[in-house]
Amino acid sequence: MKKLLYLLLAFGFLTNVSAQIVKPVKWASRVEKVSGSEVKLIMEATIENEWHVYSQFTPDGGPLPVEIEYKNASGNYQLIGKTAESATKRHFNETFGVDEVYFEKKAVFTQKVKILNAKLKTIETSLDYQVCKEVCINDDVKFTFTLPQIDLSVAKTTSTVINPTTETPVTETTTTAVDTAITPVAQAKTVDTTKVATQSATKPTAPEPKKERSLFSIFFVAFLSGFAALLTPCVFPLIPMTVSFFTKQSKTKAAGIRNAITYGISIIVIYVGLGLLVTWIFGAGALNNLATNVTFNLVFFALLIFFAISFLGAFEIVLPNSWANKVDRQADRGGIIGILFMALALAIVSFSCTGPIVGTILVEAATHGGIGPAIGMFGFSLALALPFMLFAMFPGWLNTLPKSGGWLNTVKVFLGFLELALAFKFLSNADLVMQTHLLEREVFIAIWIAVFGALALYLFGKITTPHDSPLPFISVGRLLLGLLVLTFTVYLIPGLWGAPLKLINAFPPPMEYSESPRGFGGGTSVAASSALPEGAKYGPHDIIAFDDYDVALAYAKSVNKPLMIDFTGFACVNCRKMENSVWSDERVLKLLKEDLILVSLYVDDKRELPLDKQYVSKDSGEEIETIGDKWTDFIITRYKTNTQPMYVLQDVNGQDLSPTISYVGTEEYLAWLKLGLSNFKK
């Protein structure tokens, strides 16, 4: 009896916690005058402790980023550049396999605007954002900026604040407003995507993010790529030639070593300069935005395919010979300037081999934004420069180098296969964003099996490329490498049948983005052995699940079983954790499959409702236009909460059987299910 009392008290606490509209962000805004015709629109967020708001540049596949819409711009005003952000933090999310870019405590968004219509009095904007802690909320807020006196003929003057919070407040259109510190109560479109995968079962906590981890991974991969570039036919033969030049032309050994070190530093300066140039042209923040954009993912895919085909021997990517000749003449000047031009000559002459590798590093580094390209180029150039410096210091080491030969082209072709496989990651990103389902998980894995299978055949000498030398026998090293690639290829095959493939978890599309979430030919199960009801599909662990509440309730009534509502989201981390760790428990899974009817309502489903199904919410006054809007309105109107995951048990008439429950451990969840089933039987 005492245990039952404790259980009921716990349920009451959970109900009290979840049954409220959570608003952890307060907004304020102001206008700053830049010139007679230019102003800055500034939107500031004050974020409660432990909550995070996600940047505009959060990569696709992770939490939902801030989206800002500037309304009625045509003929009235022009946006100058992209919306700037205040400082952000970055952390790798193991569940989603992407970096999260987010704000803590405060976020500031600044947009410079040029006024075209002198009669324009206000500018309206709307901002959609996601804020997370143990749960996450997708919310929105609207602003109406009151403009100062506009004089289109006045040149730029010193920036002045026109309506700061302490003086003239800016009118902001929200349901409630107190001065300019606003708690928006526009409809909360909720998605739970809690930040970290290492959370406890009862109260998840997020560790401090480490941006350095991402930059170090860029450096490490680029450093290894630099060593790979050394082993190509365009670079490797230059090592003894260049070292010999420094040792013979220098008057003393010390001078030769000094010149070689200068040469190595020059190589680093040239490539790092290239990385900084890319960052400067596109902008540190814009790089990440470009890399997560559908169009640019497709461009990156095409570039990597182009590079891969070049490495496989179809053609050579070369810079104009006139460039090399001009640089070579400058290298004869001697001194530091001459050595710098020698390094530049190396970059130009070896471009046919290093160009595709450099391009791949820049593309991959762009997905991290910031100074990623410069860090990538530093790692690459350091690996490229070190042998020239070390062999100049210790010329005797040259005798240990293998002779140039056909094996150098083998390295080049090997890199071509790797670039070919990597290219499809970018195509997959674009496909996931567009939800075209053209490159689902099985197709992606099949392509990788084909690519790495062909690579294994190449290493075994069964396939040759245009520039390969005759291969009378296979070396032991090449044989071992071929066996390793073949092992990896065989490892990929079960992925076609639904194996998780943890070694490459960050590359293929997620399990649910597939022709069959259970894999084709993957055997039978309780769910697979029975016909699906109309409107149902297979959910996690082969549970029969509906995605429409009315259809599910009607079916539950027809079979006389209680209905379990799963308020969830496509980008919901804790929802996936509950499914993977709690629903997978054999006791819980048995109840979900045999004793309950499951309906999963995705609050972030962006598909539009038919026009005749769209409506205005009686509770919030918001227009309900998408499927996600509909289920968000449902959870807010009925349960007065806007957080996920949340679970509800109902009888066949839609009446709740027990208090709602959220992100808990297995035993708590199992006890909650049993209590609801017991109440249903009564």
XYZ file of C-alpha atoms in Angstrom:
682
model
C 0.000 0.000 0.000
C 2.873 2.373 0.875
C 4.632 1.633 -2.446
C 1.427 2.431 -4.326
C 1.154 5.740 -2.441
C 4.736 6.650 -3.371
C 4.057 5.751 -6.985
C 0.949 7.964 -7.123
C 2.895 10.850 -5.547
C 5.615 10.449 -8.169
C 3.036 10.518 -10.955
C 1.519 13.641 -9.435
C 4.938 15.326 -9.405
C 5.570 14.435 -13.045
C 2.167 15.763 -14.003
C 2.784 19.003 -12.116
C 6.165 19.472 -13.833
C 5.016 18.783 -17.364
C 1.577 20.441 -17.305
C 2.787 23.963 -17.879
C 3.813 26.144 -20.782
C 7.561 26.604 -20.414
C 9.046 29.924 -21.638
C 12.782 29.961 -20.888
C 13.614 32.785 -23.350
C 12.712 36.486 -23.070
C 13.138 38.728 -26.106
C 13.862 42.420 -26.605
C 14.703 44.441 -29.701
C 15.869 47.833 -30.852
C 16.833 49.782 -33.953
C 20.204 51.464 -34.440
C 20.579 54.144 -37.106
C 23.687 53.705 -39.249
C 23.101 56.439 -41.831
C 20.275 58.385 -43.418
C 19.094 55.279 -45.255
C 20.594 52.377 -43.296
C 19.586 50.908 -39.954
C 20.400 47.855 -37.874
C 17.610 45.620 -36.611
C 18.748 43.995 -33.367
C 16.968 41.097 -31.640
C 18.266 40.041 -28.218
C 17.390 36.883 -26.317
C 17.886 36.410 -22.586
C 18.102 32.664 -21.972
C 17.532 31.025 -18.617
C 20.406 29.060 -17.084
C 21.057 25.576 -18.513
C 18.887 26.252 -21.576
C 20.367 26.545 -25.096
C 19.085 28.276 -28.242
C 20.430 26.872 -31.517
C 22.260 28.983 -34.081
C 21.170 29.687 -37.658
C 24.229 27.673 -38.669
C 23.454 24.457 -36.786
C 24.080 21.651 -39.316
C 21.203 19.775 -40.928
C 20.315 16.572 -39.141
C 20.746 18.105 -35.687
C 18.575 20.381 -33.537
C 16.396 22.916 -35.319
C 18.244 26.187 -36.065
C 16.992 29.762 -35.665
C 15.082 30.900 -38.759
C 14.415 34.624 -39.284
C 11.915 35.933 -41.833
C 11.902 39.591 -42.887
C 8.481 40.471 -44.250
C 7.323 42.758 -47.068
C 10.871 43.687 -48.126
C 10.250 44.055 -51.861
C 10.440 47.746 -52.814
C 10.629 48.839 -49.176
C 14.039 47.788 -47.917
C 17.053 45.648 -48.773
C 18.936 43.275 -46.465
C 22.683 43.983 -46.427
C 24.511 40.705 -45.933
C 23.387 37.868 -43.680
C 22.023 38.185 -40.166
C 25.020 38.332 -37.811
C 25.102 36.409 -34.524
C 26.788 36.896 -31.178
C 29.320 34.329 -29.942
C 28.225 30.687 -30.016
C 29.459 27.400 -28.590
C 29.869 24.097 -30.387
C 29.536 20.487 -29.229
C 29.422 17.172 -31.055
C 26.108 15.369 -30.562
C 26.740 11.628 -30.703
C 23.072 10.779 -31.190
C 22.669 12.891 -34.321
C 26.302 12.633 -35.456
C 26.650 16.407 -36.069
C 28.036 19.445 -34.276
C 25.505 21.553 -32.406
C 26.043 25.320 -32.584
C 24.193 27.149 -29.824
C 23.910 30.145 -27.475
C 23.999 30.168 -23.679
C 22.407 32.886 -21.481
C 22.284 35.455 -24.267
C 21.874 35.588 -28.051
C 21.992 38.674 -30.259
C 20.946 38.750 -33.925
C 21.827 41.834 -35.973
C 20.618 42.574 -39.504
C 21.772 45.623 -41.437
C 19.015 47.053 -43.658
C 19.013 49.701 -46.394
C 15.696 51.572 -46.587
C 14.406 52.062 -50.130
C 11.016 53.585 -49.319
C 11.262 56.852 -47.329
C 7.622 56.474 -46.260
C 8.244 53.105 -44.598
C 7.406 53.335 -40.889
C 7.867 49.787 -39.603
C 9.560 46.492 -40.465
C 7.981 43.238 -39.340
C 9.993 40.092 -38.697
C 9.284 36.646 -37.308
C 11.819 34.386 -35.633
C 11.467 30.621 -35.144
C 13.873 29.007 -32.709
C 14.527 25.950 -30.580
C 15.518 26.058 -26.920
C 16.688 22.955 -25.011
C 17.556 21.616 -21.592
C 16.229 18.213 -20.426
C 13.510 18.800 -23.007
C 13.383 21.168 -25.968
C 10.837 23.639 -27.236
C 10.418 24.937 -30.748
C 8.933 28.421 -30.352
C 8.435 31.603 -32.342
C 8.230 35.351 -31.728
C 7.211 38.313 -33.903
C 8.718 41.807 -33.907
C 7.556 45.119 -35.351
C 10.483 47.539 -35.570
C 9.527 51.230 -35.557
C 11.897 53.064 -37.891
C 13.456 56.494 -37.253
C 13.209 59.416 -39.684
C 14.583 58.237 -43.029
C 16.518 60.535 -45.358
C 17.637 58.684 -48.460
C 19.961 61.524 -49.501
C 22.084 61.619 -46.331
C 25.482 59.891 -46.374
C 26.615 57.523 -43.644
C 27.129 59.002 -40.204
C 28.111 57.667 -36.831
C 25.845 54.882 -35.580
C 23.341 56.097 -32.981
C 20.825 54.200 -30.933
C 17.298 55.334 -31.825
C 15.103 53.326 -29.529
C 16.965 51.410 -26.844
C 15.030 49.508 -24.252
C 15.465 52.241 -21.652
C 14.012 54.973 -23.913
C 11.561 54.479 -26.742
C 10.369 50.877 -26.630
C 10.001 48.999 -29.886
C 6.563 47.611 -30.560
C 6.763 43.827 -30.768
C 3.767 41.841 -31.836
C 3.262 38.966 -29.436
C 0.329 37.744 -27.433
C 1.720 39.321 -24.251
C 4.372 41.978 -23.826
C 5.849 43.767 -20.839
C 7.860 46.813 -21.993
C 10.498 45.405 -24.349
C 11.371 42.318 -22.360
C 9.029 39.886 -23.995
C 7.919 36.427 -23.092
C 6.416 35.321 -26.393
C 3.335 33.175 -26.135
C 2.891 32.477 -29.782
C 2.219 28.835 -30.369
C 5.139 26.716 -29.200
C 6.055 24.215 -31.867
C 7.766 21.739 -29.664
C 10.563 19.359 -30.469
C 12.684 17.634 -27.898
C 16.254 17.253 -28.998
C 18.230 17.313 -25.778
C 21.852 17.994 -26.415
C 23.970 15.207 -25.094
C 23.829 11.454 -25.502
C 25.348 10.739 -22.078
C 22.391 11.505 -19.842
C 20.993 9.666 -16.847
C 17.675 7.903 -17.019
C 15.901 10.233 -14.636
C 17.482 13.682 -14.993
C 19.755 14.210 -17.978
C 22.568 16.706 -17.659
C 24.772 18.086 -20.398
C 28.569 18.301 -20.008
C 30.458 21.391 -21.081
C 30.812 21.395 -24.876
C 34.268 21.276 -26.410
C 34.676 23.221 -29.604
C 38.354 22.270 -29.649
C 37.388 18.673 -30.299
C 35.952 19.543 -33.699
C 38.934 21.674 -34.711
C 41.336 18.973 -33.569
C 39.485 16.374 -35.649
C 39.829 18.650 -38.702
C 43.551 19.061 -38.028
C 44.102 15.333 -37.475
C 42.288 14.247 -40.651
C 44.042 16.964 -42.676
C 47.406 15.931 -41.223
C 46.848 12.321 -42.322
C 45.710 13.598 -45.731
C 48.979 15.511 -46.026
C 50.939 12.313 -45.522
C 48.742 10.628 -48.121
C 49.561 13.459 -50.563
C 53.265 12.809 -49.969
C 52.828 9.308 -51.364
C 51.427 10.451 -54.705
C 53.486 10.466 -57.937
C 53.399 14.286 -58.080
C 55.030 14.854 -54.689
C 57.084 11.842 -53.587
C 59.794 12.098 -56.315
C 60.293 15.775 -55.398
C 61.506 14.971 -51.871
C 65.040 13.725 -52.754
C 65.355 16.287 -55.564
C 64.498 19.242 -53.318
C 66.586 18.055 -50.370
C 69.543 17.462 -52.692
C 69.182 21.009 -54.007
C 69.383 22.524 -50.525
C 72.315 20.377 -49.415
C 74.366 21.056 -52.589
C 73.550 24.739 -53.110
C 74.026 25.792 -49.500
C 77.558 26.748 -48.472
C 77.325 25.026 -45.101
C 75.235 22.247 -43.616
C 73.673 24.730 -41.203
C 72.657 26.976 -44.110
C 71.124 24.004 -45.914
C 69.090 23.076 -42.862
C 68.032 26.714 -42.404
C 66.943 26.982 -46.040
C 65.015 23.707 -45.837
C 63.185 24.884 -42.695
C 62.357 28.156 -44.467
C 61.094 26.105 -47.413
C 58.856 24.047 -45.121
C 57.500 27.140 -43.366
C 56.803 28.675 -46.790
C 54.721 25.634 -47.742
C 52.695 26.043 -44.532
C 52.230 29.796 -45.122
C 50.949 29.200 -48.684
C 48.364 26.567 -47.732
C 47.221 28.295 -44.526
C 46.874 31.473 -46.579
C 44.588 29.531 -48.917
C 42.457 28.419 -45.959
C 42.233 31.977 -44.610
C 41.312 33.229 -48.074
C 38.418 30.772 -48.293
C 37.240 31.814 -44.825
C 37.533 35.511 -45.707
C 35.669 35.198 -49.014
C 32.707 33.284 -47.601
C 32.786 34.479 -43.988
C 33.445 32.324 -40.927
C 29.774 31.788 -40.105
C 28.554 31.614 -43.697
C 30.829 28.648 -44.456
C 28.823 26.456 -42.110
C 25.589 27.754 -43.582
C 26.790 26.987 -47.105
C 27.935 23.507 -46.161
C 24.538 22.603 -44.714
C 22.617 24.091 -47.648
C 21.020 21.703 -50.154
C 22.512 23.446 -53.187
C 26.018 23.485 -51.807
C 25.806 19.867 -50.642
C 25.019 19.010 -54.263
C 27.924 21.179 -55.437
C 30.276 19.470 -52.969
C 29.047 16.095 -54.194
C 29.803 17.053 -57.803
C 33.255 18.396 -56.851
C 34.256 15.219 -55.026
C 33.039 13.059 -57.919
C 35.150 15.259 -60.233
C 38.202 14.851 -57.985
C 37.663 11.098 -57.643
C 37.432 10.570 -61.405
C 40.668 12.538 -61.803
C 42.460 10.373 -59.236
C 41.176 7.232 -60.931
C 43.032 8.297 -64.066
C 40.399 9.737 -66.405
C 42.191 13.102 -66.645
C 44.712 15.314 -64.840
C 43.792 18.522 -63.014
C 46.629 20.922 -63.852
C 47.171 24.616 -63.501
C 48.415 26.605 -66.536
C 52.085 25.918 -67.403
C 52.685 29.664 -67.654
C 52.055 29.949 -63.928
C 54.693 27.343 -63.131
C 57.211 28.945 -65.496
C 56.748 32.423 -64.019
C 57.021 31.136 -60.462
C 60.065 29.020 -61.350
C 61.871 32.089 -62.713
C 61.169 33.939 -59.473
C 62.585 31.007 -57.503
C 66.007 31.647 -59.117
C 66.282 34.954 -57.238
C 67.611 33.192 -54.145
C 67.176 34.243 -50.542
C 63.947 33.946 -48.584
C 61.864 35.312 -51.477
C 63.353 32.720 -53.833
C 62.611 29.896 -51.366
C 59.038 31.136 -50.986
C 58.574 30.955 -54.748
C 60.105 27.443 -54.731
C 57.393 26.403 -52.281
C 54.776 28.014 -54.511
C 56.231 26.133 -57.487
C 55.820 22.876 -55.534
C 52.153 23.703 -54.883
C 51.552 24.409 -58.590
C 53.495 21.449 -60.011
C 51.934 18.963 -57.600
C 48.410 20.369 -57.958
C 47.180 17.459 -60.075
C 47.668 15.217 -57.028
C 47.250 17.620 -54.126
C 44.378 19.661 -55.618
C 41.671 17.029 -55.070
C 42.921 16.350 -51.527
C 43.054 20.064 -50.688
C 39.581 20.544 -52.185
C 38.186 17.682 -50.110
C 39.705 19.073 -46.895
C 38.291 22.546 -47.580
C 34.847 21.081 -48.302
C 34.879 18.957 -45.148
C 36.280 21.803 -43.015
C 33.539 24.105 -44.303
C 30.962 21.922 -42.528
C 32.528 23.046 -39.232
C 32.545 26.741 -40.160
C 34.729 29.311 -38.434
C 38.467 28.902 -38.976
C 38.060 25.248 -39.949
C 39.544 25.713 -43.458
C 42.659 27.421 -42.054
C 43.112 24.686 -39.426
C 42.672 22.038 -42.131
C 45.257 23.660 -44.378
C 47.681 23.949 -41.453
C 47.417 20.224 -40.726
C 47.784 19.317 -44.405
C 50.753 21.609 -45.077
C 52.538 20.607 -41.867
C 52.501 16.955 -42.936
C 53.606 17.981 -46.431
C 56.459 20.165 -45.189
C 57.892 17.967 -42.425
C 59.685 15.422 -44.696
C 61.448 18.187 -46.646
C 62.736 19.706 -43.406
C 63.658 16.419 -41.694
C 65.444 14.895 -44.698
C 67.425 18.132 -45.114
C 68.550 17.840 -41.487
C 69.342 14.140 -41.841
C 70.253 13.451 -45.516
C 71.216 9.873 -44.702
C 67.532 9.080 -44.226
C 67.031 9.445 -48.000
C 68.576 6.009 -48.440
C 65.653 4.513 -46.511
C 63.017 5.892 -48.898
C 61.486 3.378 -51.322
C 62.112 3.973 -54.998
C 59.497 5.733 -57.082
C 57.373 3.419 -59.167
C 53.900 2.142 -59.940
C 53.019 1.963 -56.250
C 52.676 5.771 -56.224
C 49.817 5.592 -58.731
C 48.241 2.898 -56.569
C 48.124 5.382 -53.682
C 46.529 7.941 -55.971
C 43.832 5.506 -57.155
C 43.225 4.388 -53.556
C 42.510 8.010 -52.609
C 40.195 8.284 -55.613
C 38.042 5.437 -54.306
C 37.894 7.069 -50.852
C 36.793 10.403 -52.359
C 34.151 8.596 -54.413
C 32.697 7.043 -51.250
C 32.848 10.331 -49.318
C 31.027 12.185 -52.116
C 27.821 10.282 -51.428
C 27.728 11.597 -47.862
C 27.060 15.080 -49.275
C 24.437 13.759 -51.682
C 22.818 11.994 -48.733
C 22.741 15.264 -46.752
C 20.857 16.996 -49.563
C 18.459 14.069 -49.920
C 17.701 14.032 -46.188
C 16.950 17.751 -46.127
C 14.673 17.546 -49.172
C 13.114 14.251 -47.943
C 13.089 12.940 -51.522
C 13.968 9.389 -50.370
C 16.136 8.884 -53.455
C 19.184 7.866 -51.416
C 17.774 5.881 -48.536
C 19.944 3.872 -46.171
C 19.945 0.671 -48.209
C 20.899 2.484 -51.421
C 23.705 4.381 -49.659
C 25.125 1.205 -48.143
C 24.826 -0.622 -51.486
C 26.859 2.153 -53.154
C 29.552 1.881 -50.490
C 29.644 -1.894 -50.871
C 30.159 -1.433 -54.619
C 32.880 1.229 -54.150
C 34.877 -0.631 -51.507
C 34.298 -3.956 -53.239
C 35.806 -2.478 -56.438
C 38.699 -1.080 -54.360
C 39.378 -4.561 -52.961
C 39.409 -6.020 -56.491
C 41.798 -3.253 -57.560
C 44.176 -4.000 -54.703
C 44.076 -7.702 -55.631
C 45.018 -6.775 -59.217
C 41.686 -7.790 -60.769
C 40.933 -4.212 -61.895
C 43.473 -1.842 -63.478
C 43.316 1.885 -64.247
C 44.846 3.803 -67.198
C 48.131 4.765 -65.492
C 48.841 1.503 -63.659
C 52.135 -0.283 -64.273
C 52.163 -4.024 -65.115
C 51.668 -6.035 -61.925
C 53.509 -9.369 -62.079
C 52.718 -10.100 -58.429
C 51.010 -8.525 -55.406
C 53.203 -7.308 -52.582
C 52.490 -8.476 -49.056
C 51.552 -4.943 -47.984
C 49.092 -4.547 -50.858
C 47.625 -7.978 -50.121
C 47.083 -7.128 -46.438
C 45.500 -3.792 -47.347
C 43.226 -5.561 -49.843
C 42.142 -8.032 -47.165
C 41.383 -5.137 -44.790
C 39.224 -3.402 -47.418
C 37.491 -6.690 -48.262
C 36.752 -7.251 -44.558
C 35.217 -3.774 -44.346
C 33.119 -4.499 -47.460
C 31.789 -7.722 -45.953
C 31.061 -5.827 -42.720
C 28.820 -3.436 -44.681
C 26.645 -6.166 -46.196
C 24.472 -6.878 -43.101
C 23.559 -3.186 -43.145
C 21.245 -4.001 -46.042
C 19.284 -6.140 -43.604
C 19.118 -3.512 -40.869
C 22.420 -3.985 -38.994
C 23.415 -0.734 -37.197
C 26.979 -0.563 -38.647
C 28.350 1.394 -35.688
C 31.772 1.863 -37.316
C 30.265 4.201 -39.922
C 27.262 5.417 -37.953
C 27.797 9.090 -38.901
C 27.834 8.455 -42.665
C 24.746 6.569 -43.902
C 21.200 7.898 -43.428
C 19.532 6.921 -40.121
C 17.756 3.588 -39.769
C 14.301 5.123 -40.071
C 15.236 6.724 -43.410
C 15.129 3.475 -45.349
C 12.926 1.433 -47.618
C 12.084 -0.701 -44.616
C 13.175 0.274 -41.103
C 13.519 -3.432 -40.354
C 15.704 -4.079 -43.413
C 14.600 -6.190 -46.350
C 14.755 -9.936 -45.902
C 15.486 -9.479 -42.239
C 13.340 -12.298 -40.987
C 9.872 -12.266 -39.452
C 8.535 -10.881 -36.228
C 5.261 -10.627 -34.371
C 4.483 -7.417 -36.233
C 5.644 -8.699 -39.592
C 3.561 -11.838 -39.368
C 0.277 -9.933 -39.187
C -1.405 -7.577 -41.636
C -1.047 -3.879 -40.943
C -4.246 -2.031 -40.032
C -5.217 0.806 -42.348
C -3.219 3.936 -41.567
C -0.546 2.064 -39.572
C 3.113 1.342 -40.210
C 5.956 -0.414 -38.441
C 7.561 1.729 -35.754
C 10.588 1.093 -33.527
C 11.151 -2.586 -32.675
C 8.410 -3.634 -35.138
C 5.671 -2.054 -33.025
C 2.593 -1.300 -35.119
C 2.200 2.484 -34.915
C -0.239 5.067 -36.240
C 0.596 8.700 -36.980
C -2.946 10.117 -36.845
C -4.768 10.412 -33.522
C -8.332 10.013 -34.815
C -7.465 6.951 -36.914
C -5.602 5.369 -33.998
C -8.421 6.044 -31.509
C -10.968 4.505 -33.874
C -8.798 1.397 -34.256
C -8.240 1.148 -30.482
C -12.005 1.220 -30.004
C -12.517 -1.501 -32.619
C -10.077 -3.871 -30.889
C -10.954 -2.680 -27.345
C -7.395 -1.798 -26.318
C -6.061 1.341 -24.599
C -4.346 3.955 -26.740
C -0.852 5.203 -25.946
C -0.058 8.661 -27.363
C 3.622 9.276 -28.013
C 4.210 13.032 -28.433
C 7.549 13.021 -30.214
C 9.688 14.702 -32.888
C 11.944 13.688 -35.741
C 14.830 15.602 -34.107
C 14.044 14.448 -30.567
C 17.120 12.965 -28.858
C 15.401 11.763 -25.686
C 12.564 10.304 -27.742
C 15.101 8.129 -29.577
C 16.740 7.202 -26.268
C 13.424 6.129 -24.777
C 12.736 3.997 -27.842
C 16.227 2.447 -27.810
C 16.714 1.860 -24.091
C 13.231 1.693 -22.519
C 10.945 0.411 -25.253
C 13.507 -2.289 -26.098
C 13.119 -3.885 -22.655
C 11.323 -7.180 -23.282
C 8.702 -6.480 -20.585
C 7.869 -3.041 -21.974
C 8.012 -4.232 -25.576
C 5.566 -7.063 -24.866
C 2.995 -4.619 -23.487
C 3.470 -2.168 -26.363
C 3.036 -4.871 -28.973
C 0.253 -6.924 -27.432
C -1.766 -4.808 -24.999
C -1.658 -1.246 -26.368
C -2.298 0.714 -29.552
C 0.522 3.181 -30.282
C 0.124 6.517 -32.030
C 3.234 8.684 -32.544
C 2.426 12.369 -33.102
C 5.389 14.306 -34.538
C 5.208 17.932 -33.488
C 7.938 18.958 -35.965
C 6.304 17.412 -39.044
C 6.544 20.225 -41.615
C 4.167 18.702 -44.162
C 1.280 21.040 -44.866
C -2.267 20.072 -44.004
C -4.833 20.145 -46.822
C -6.381 23.606 -47.082
C -9.717 22.374 -45.788
C -7.957 20.937 -42.704
C -6.111 24.130 -41.769
C -7.593 26.228 -38.965
C -6.919 28.870 -36.324
C -6.227 27.547 -32.829
C -8.889 28.517 -30.290
C -6.310 28.364 -27.514
C -3.382 30.341 -28.976
C -4.945 32.095 -31.952
C -2.176 30.735 -34.203
C -2.798 29.488 -37.720
C -2.474 25.707 -37.849
C -1.010 24.962 -41.275
C 1.171 21.857 -40.874
C 0.775 18.414 -39.350
C 3.285 19.373 -36.658
C 1.259 22.495 -35.863
C -1.813 20.327 -35.378
C -0.186 17.977 -32.853
C 1.522 20.910 -31.088
C -1.838 22.613 -30.706
C -3.265 19.323 -29.404
C -0.651 18.910 -26.654
C -0.827 22.574 -25.607
C -4.626 22.817 -25.659
C -5.310 19.571 -23.827
C -2.253 19.058 -21.605
C -1.013 22.646 -21.132
C 2.576 21.703 -21.909
C 4.914 22.158 -24.815
C 7.710 19.656 -24.158
C 8.601 16.231 -25.474
C 8.850 13.327 -25.065
C 5.489 12.960 -23.354
C 3.344 9.846 -23.121
C -0.397 9.538 -22.468
C -2.603 6.490 -21.924
C -6.263 6.804 -22.944
C -9.289 4.541 -23.000
C -11.325 3.878 -26.160
C -13.309 7.084 -25.581
C -10.221 9.277 -25.427
C -10.249 9.726 -21.646
C -6.908 9.687 -19.830
C -6.257 6.583 -17.742
C -3.386 7.966 -15.642
C -1.146 11.040 -15.325
C 1.184 11.758 -18.223
C 4.841 10.734 -18.046
C 7.989 11.987 -19.760
C 11.684 10.978 -19.916
C 12.139 8.304 -17.217
C 13.884 4.999 -16.614
C 12.644 1.532 -17.537
C 11.160 0.568 -14.168
C 9.216 3.828 -13.815
C 7.922 3.507 -17.365
C 6.897 -0.124 -16.848
C 5.040 0.731 -13.621
C 3.237 3.565 -15.439
C 2.134 1.216 -18.240
C 0.847 -1.366 -15.781
C -1.093 1.243 -13.803
C -2.769 2.514 -16.975
C -3.657 -1.017 -18.117
C -5.046 -1.791 -14.671
C -7.254 1.315 -14.795
C -8.422 0.361 -18.291
C -9.556 -3.073 -17.123
C -11.532 -1.506 -14.279
